[in-house]
Amino acid sequence: MTKKTGFFKRLKALELPQKKLFAIALCQRMLPNYQLFSEVCEFGDPAVLSTVLDLLWQSQYDNKLKFNIDVHLQRLEDNTPEPADFDSYGVYPAMDAVVALSTLLGAIQTNLEEDITNISKLSSSTVANYIETISDVDLTDDALDDYVFAHEVMEEERALQNTLLEIIEENPKITAELVKGLRKEIIEAGVSNIGISVA
């Protein structure tokens, strides 16, 4: 999500493997949101999400890798928190992390490229909801949108998505080196799209 002209046009212009890599990177970045929620609220198993992410990263450069998407979709569903069951705000970014992964798996299964690019919007909406939750401002509609859009956490999200898009645009051929490098960078940064880090 960025004001730079044509961010989504550029995202949609990517080849399918490039779109997948972009979405996997965003899903990886949302993982700490789930990990922290799981730890604090004693719900779910973050390893289920980590396993799916490991498989997705590997599938980007290992054409022989096969995994049963339906099995993993079911496991993700079993580990999706229901907001009504929790008083903690953390349930929402945790749920978004699972929804992003489930959306990506479903899109890969059905070749729905639009669903893959929508993960960009999902990550940004997690950030927008977080900003609205932590901010003590009495704004509505356009004024609230402007406030959220200008917030430093949203600026960081837009900058990261833009940098990620540029890296992928500059590397049309998806190599194992590119995939492993991106994965290592995101995991080592250790910070989610809303600034959560799990040591």
mmCIF file of C-alpha atoms in Angstrom:
data_model
loop_
_atom_site.group_PDB
_atom_site.id
_atom_site.type_symbol
_atom_site.label_atom_id
_atom_site.label_comp_id
_atom_site.label_asym_id
_atom_site.label_seq_id
_atom_site.Cartn_x
_atom_site.Cartn_y
_atom_site.Cartn_z
ATOM 1 C CA MET A 1 0.000 0.000 0.000
ATOM 2 C CA THR A 2 1.708 3.139 -1.166
ATOM 3 C CA LYS A 3 0.998 6.509 -2.710
ATOM 4 C CA LYS A 4 3.627 5.846 -5.374
ATOM 5 C CA THR A 5 1.705 5.623 -8.621
ATOM 6 C CA GLY A 6 0.748 2.168 -9.638
ATOM 7 C CA PHE A 7 2.004 0.050 -6.736
ATOM 8 C CA PHE A 8 -0.746 -2.528 -7.325
ATOM 9 C CA LYS A 9 -0.351 -2.243 -11.078
ATOM 10 C CA ARG A 10 3.310 -3.133 -10.619
ATOM 11 C CA LEU A 11 2.433 -5.931 -8.199
ATOM 12 C CA LYS A 12 -0.129 -7.370 -10.623
ATOM 13 C CA ALA A 13 2.388 -7.165 -13.473
ATOM 14 C CA LEU A 14 4.698 -9.638 -11.717
ATOM 15 C CA GLU A 15 4.881 -13.236 -12.878
ATOM 16 C CA LEU A 16 3.064 -15.779 -10.689
ATOM 17 C CA PRO A 17 6.244 -17.086 -8.930
ATOM 18 C CA GLN A 18 7.210 -13.471 -8.149
ATOM 19 C CA LYS A 19 3.774 -12.719 -6.692
ATOM 20 C CA LYS A 20 4.012 -15.823 -4.550
ATOM 21 C CA LEU A 21 7.424 -14.811 -3.233
ATOM 22 C CA PHE A 22 6.120 -11.333 -2.363
ATOM 23 C CA ALA A 23 3.138 -12.829 -0.490
ATOM 24 C CA ILE A 24 5.246 -15.452 1.342
ATOM 25 C CA ALA A 25 7.572 -12.701 2.595
ATOM 26 C CA LEU A 26 4.605 -10.706 3.946
ATOM 27 C CA CYS A 27 3.151 -13.819 5.629
ATOM 28 C CA GLN A 28 6.516 -14.529 7.258
ATOM 29 C CA ARG A 29 6.551 -10.979 8.597
ATOM 30 C CA MET A 30 3.107 -11.460 10.180
ATOM 31 C CA LEU A 31 4.149 -14.643 12.034
ATOM 32 C CA PRO A 32 5.347 -12.924 15.276
ATOM 33 C CA ASN A 33 1.820 -11.514 15.714
ATOM 34 C CA TYR A 34 0.525 -15.074 15.999
ATOM 35 C CA GLN A 35 3.451 -16.311 18.085
ATOM 36 C CA LEU A 36 2.984 -13.630 20.743
ATOM 37 C CA PHE A 37 -0.789 -14.084 20.878
ATOM 38 C CA SER A 38 -0.390 -17.866 21.162
ATOM 39 C CA GLU A 39 2.087 -17.461 24.014
ATOM 40 C CA VAL A 40 0.046 -14.872 25.947
ATOM 41 C CA CYS A 41 -3.388 -16.430 25.432
ATOM 42 C CA GLU A 42 -2.263 -20.078 25.372
ATOM 43 C CA PHE A 43 -4.055 -20.756 22.128
ATOM 44 C CA GLY A 44 -2.983 -22.545 18.986
ATOM 45 C CA ASP A 45 0.324 -23.889 17.756
ATOM 46 C CA PRO A 46 2.645 -21.422 15.960
ATOM 47 C CA ALA A 47 4.597 -24.409 14.609
ATOM 48 C CA VAL A 48 1.667 -25.116 12.262
ATOM 49 C CA LEU A 49 2.174 -21.708 10.654
ATOM 50 C CA SER A 50 5.977 -22.048 10.646
ATOM 51 C CA THR A 51 5.748 -25.412 8.875
ATOM 52 C CA VAL A 52 3.526 -23.980 6.134
ATOM 53 C CA LEU A 53 5.914 -21.049 5.696
ATOM 54 C CA ASP A 54 8.949 -23.376 5.497
ATOM 55 C CA LEU A 55 7.216 -25.410 2.782
ATOM 56 C CA LEU A 56 6.184 -22.297 0.859
ATOM 57 C CA TRP A 57 9.683 -20.813 0.899
ATOM 58 C CA GLN A 58 11.211 -24.134 -0.177
ATOM 59 C CA SER A 59 8.620 -24.639 -2.930
ATOM 60 C CA GLN A 60 9.866 -21.416 -4.545
ATOM 61 C CA TYR A 61 13.134 -23.024 -5.606
ATOM 62 C CA ASP A 62 12.537 -26.777 -5.201
ATOM 63 C CA ASN A 63 10.267 -27.915 -8.033
ATOM 64 C CA LYS A 64 10.221 -31.473 -6.709
ATOM 65 C CA LEU A 65 8.678 -30.431 -3.398
ATOM 66 C CA LYS A 66 5.074 -31.566 -3.093
ATOM 67 C CA PHE A 67 2.814 -31.005 -0.120
ATOM 68 C CA ASN A 68 -0.857 -31.560 0.559
ATOM 69 C CA ILE A 69 -2.440 -28.112 0.616
ATOM 70 C CA ASP A 70 -5.783 -29.415 1.952
ATOM 71 C CA VAL A 71 -4.096 -30.948 5.002
ATOM 72 C CA HIS A 72 -2.322 -27.689 5.810
ATOM 73 C CA LEU A 73 -5.452 -25.610 5.217
ATOM 74 C CA GLN A 74 -7.273 -27.793 7.742
ATOM 75 C CA ARG A 75 -4.459 -27.422 10.283
ATOM 76 C CA LEU A 76 -4.514 -23.647 9.837
ATOM 77 C CA GLU A 77 -8.278 -23.609 10.299
ATOM 78 C CA ASP A 78 -7.917 -25.623 13.527
ATOM 79 C CA ASN A 79 -5.467 -23.005 14.794
ATOM 80 C CA THR A 80 -7.451 -19.910 13.817
ATOM 81 C CA PRO A 81 -8.557 -17.924 16.866
ATOM 82 C CA GLU A 82 -12.151 -16.700 17.102
ATOM 83 C CA PRO A 83 -12.138 -13.010 18.183
ATOM 84 C CA ALA A 84 -15.341 -13.474 20.211
ATOM 85 C CA ASP A 85 -13.498 -15.954 22.458
ATOM 86 C CA PHE A 86 -10.785 -13.495 23.532
ATOM 87 C CA ASP A 87 -10.665 -10.115 25.253
ATOM 88 C CA SER A 88 -7.194 -9.399 23.917
ATOM 89 C CA TYR A 89 -6.665 -7.111 20.895
ATOM 90 C CA GLY A 90 -3.869 -9.509 19.870
ATOM 91 C CA VAL A 91 -6.442 -11.951 18.535
ATOM 92 C CA TYR A 92 -6.964 -9.762 15.461
ATOM 93 C CA PRO A 93 -3.395 -9.584 14.117
ATOM 94 C CA ALA A 94 -3.004 -13.268 15.052
ATOM 95 C CA MET A 95 -6.117 -14.145 13.062
ATOM 96 C CA ASP A 96 -4.877 -12.017 10.135
ATOM 97 C CA ALA A 97 -1.608 -13.989 10.111
ATOM 98 C CA VAL A 98 -3.513 -17.278 9.732
ATOM 99 C CA VAL A 99 -5.952 -15.808 7.195
ATOM 100 C CA ALA A 100 -3.037 -14.518 5.089
ATOM 101 C CA LEU A 101 -1.433 -17.975 4.987
ATOM 102 C CA SER A 102 -4.745 -19.725 4.292
ATOM 103 C CA THR A 103 -5.506 -17.219 1.520
ATOM 104 C CA LEU A 104 -2.099 -17.808 -0.032
ATOM 105 C CA LEU A 105 -2.429 -21.611 0.073
ATOM 106 C CA GLY A 106 -5.946 -21.451 -1.371
ATOM 107 C CA ALA A 107 -4.798 -19.071 -4.111
ATOM 108 C CA ILE A 108 -1.881 -21.343 -5.044
ATOM 109 C CA GLN A 109 -4.266 -24.305 -5.196
ATOM 110 C CA THR A 110 -6.720 -22.477 -7.481
ATOM 111 C CA ASN A 111 -4.248 -20.220 -9.316
ATOM 112 C CA LEU A 112 -6.167 -17.149 -8.174
ATOM 113 C CA GLU A 113 -3.486 -14.535 -8.663
ATOM 114 C CA GLU A 114 -5.665 -11.708 -7.349
ATOM 115 C CA ASP A 115 -5.933 -13.440 -3.962
ATOM 116 C CA ILE A 116 -2.150 -13.620 -3.815
ATOM 117 C CA THR A 117 -1.775 -9.874 -4.410
ATOM 118 C CA ASN A 118 -4.547 -9.167 -1.877
ATOM 119 C CA ILE A 119 -2.193 -10.340 0.896
ATOM 120 C CA SER A 120 -0.502 -6.966 0.460
ATOM 121 C CA LYS A 121 -3.805 -5.272 1.377
ATOM 122 C CA LEU A 122 -4.405 -7.690 4.260
ATOM 123 C CA SER A 123 -1.013 -6.898 5.791
ATOM 124 C CA SER A 124 -1.686 -3.166 5.438
ATOM 125 C CA SER A 125 -5.150 -3.496 6.969
ATOM 126 C CA THR A 126 -3.627 -5.278 10.003
ATOM 127 C CA VAL A 127 -1.394 -2.239 10.396
ATOM 128 C CA ALA A 128 -4.306 0.198 9.926
ATOM 129 C CA ASN A 129 -6.385 -1.590 12.593
ATOM 130 C CA TYR A 130 -3.410 -1.582 14.959
ATOM 131 C CA ILE A 131 -2.908 2.180 14.499
ATOM 132 C CA GLU A 132 -6.609 2.840 15.135
ATOM 133 C CA THR A 133 -6.450 0.705 18.296
ATOM 134 C CA ILE A 134 -3.376 2.367 19.816
ATOM 135 C CA SER A 135 -4.215 5.928 18.810
ATOM 136 C CA ASP A 136 -6.209 8.148 21.090
ATOM 137 C CA VAL A 137 -7.672 10.337 18.364
ATOM 138 C CA ASP A 138 -11.282 11.243 17.788
ATOM 139 C CA LEU A 139 -11.417 11.235 14.005
ATOM 140 C CA THR A 140 -13.828 9.826 11.466
ATOM 141 C CA ASP A 141 -13.802 8.754 7.832
ATOM 142 C CA ASP A 142 -11.350 10.723 5.659
ATOM 143 C CA ALA A 143 -9.584 12.394 8.588
ATOM 144 C CA LEU A 144 -9.004 8.996 10.210
ATOM 145 C CA ASP A 145 -7.777 7.540 6.908
ATOM 146 C CA ASP A 146 -5.320 10.422 6.507
ATOM 147 C CA TYR A 147 -4.108 9.993 10.080
ATOM 148 C CA VAL A 148 -3.592 6.238 9.651
ATOM 149 C CA PHE A 149 -1.894 6.684 6.277
ATOM 150 C CA ALA A 150 0.586 9.221 7.689
ATOM 151 C CA HIS A 151 1.366 7.186 10.836
ATOM 152 C CA GLU A 152 4.984 6.002 11.150
ATOM 153 C CA VAL A 153 3.985 2.327 11.474
ATOM 154 C CA MET A 154 2.047 2.566 8.186
ATOM 155 C CA GLU A 155 4.940 4.427 6.571
ATOM 156 C CA GLU A 156 7.236 1.583 7.603
ATOM 157 C CA GLU A 157 4.783 -0.965 6.179
ATOM 158 C CA ARG A 158 4.566 0.881 2.864
ATOM 159 C CA ALA A 159 8.333 1.287 2.690
ATOM 160 C CA LEU A 160 8.904 -2.399 3.359
ATOM 161 C CA GLN A 161 6.337 -3.527 0.773
ATOM 162 C CA ASN A 162 7.832 -1.126 -1.760
ATOM 163 C CA THR A 163 11.395 -2.313 -1.116
ATOM 164 C CA LEU A 164 10.242 -5.925 -1.359
ATOM 165 C CA LEU A 165 8.483 -5.216 -4.650
ATOM 166 C CA GLU A 166 11.585 -3.508 -6.056
ATOM 167 C CA ILE A 167 13.832 -6.435 -5.075
ATOM 168 C CA ILE A 168 11.468 -8.896 -6.765
ATOM 169 C CA GLU A 169 11.056 -6.707 -9.879
ATOM 170 C CA GLU A 170 14.839 -6.553 -10.208
ATOM 171 C CA ASN A 171 15.100 -10.357 -9.943
ATOM 172 C CA PRO A 172 12.618 -11.809 -12.440
ATOM 173 C CA LYS A 173 14.299 -15.210 -12.127
ATOM 174 C CA ILE A 174 13.526 -16.693 -8.725
ATOM 175 C CA THR A 175 16.707 -18.375 -7.512
ATOM 176 C CA ALA A 176 17.330 -20.366 -4.345
ATOM 177 C CA GLU A 177 19.830 -17.673 -3.345
ATOM 178 C CA LEU A 178 17.232 -14.885 -3.672
ATOM 179 C CA VAL A 179 14.579 -16.838 -1.741
ATOM 180 C CA LYS A 180 16.914 -17.906 1.066
ATOM 181 C CA GLY A 181 18.339 -14.395 1.340
ATOM 182 C CA LEU A 182 14.902 -12.776 1.646
ATOM 183 C CA ARG A 183 13.748 -15.350 4.156
ATOM 184 C CA LYS A 184 16.874 -14.933 6.294
ATOM 185 C CA GLU A 185 16.512 -11.141 6.228
ATOM 186 C CA ILE A 186 12.877 -11.174 7.398
ATOM 187 C CA ILE A 187 13.443 -13.801 10.097
ATOM 188 C CA GLU A 188 16.578 -12.053 11.381
ATOM 189 C CA ALA A 189 14.783 -8.674 11.468
ATOM 190 C CA GLY A 190 12.363 -10.505 13.759
ATOM 191 C CA VAL A 191 9.781 -7.733 13.754
ATOM 192 C CA SER A 192 6.206 -8.048 12.530
ATOM 193 C CA ASN A 193 4.258 -5.514 10.457
ATOM 194 C CA ILE A 194 2.967 -3.977 13.714
ATOM 195 C CA GLY A 195 6.341 -3.945 15.447
ATOM 196 C CA ILE A 196 5.994 -7.136 17.479
ATOM 197 C CA SER A 197 9.113 -9.189 18.050
ATOM 198 C CA VAL A 198 9.276 -12.580 19.702
ATOM 199 C CA ALA A 199 12.663 -13.423 21.138
#
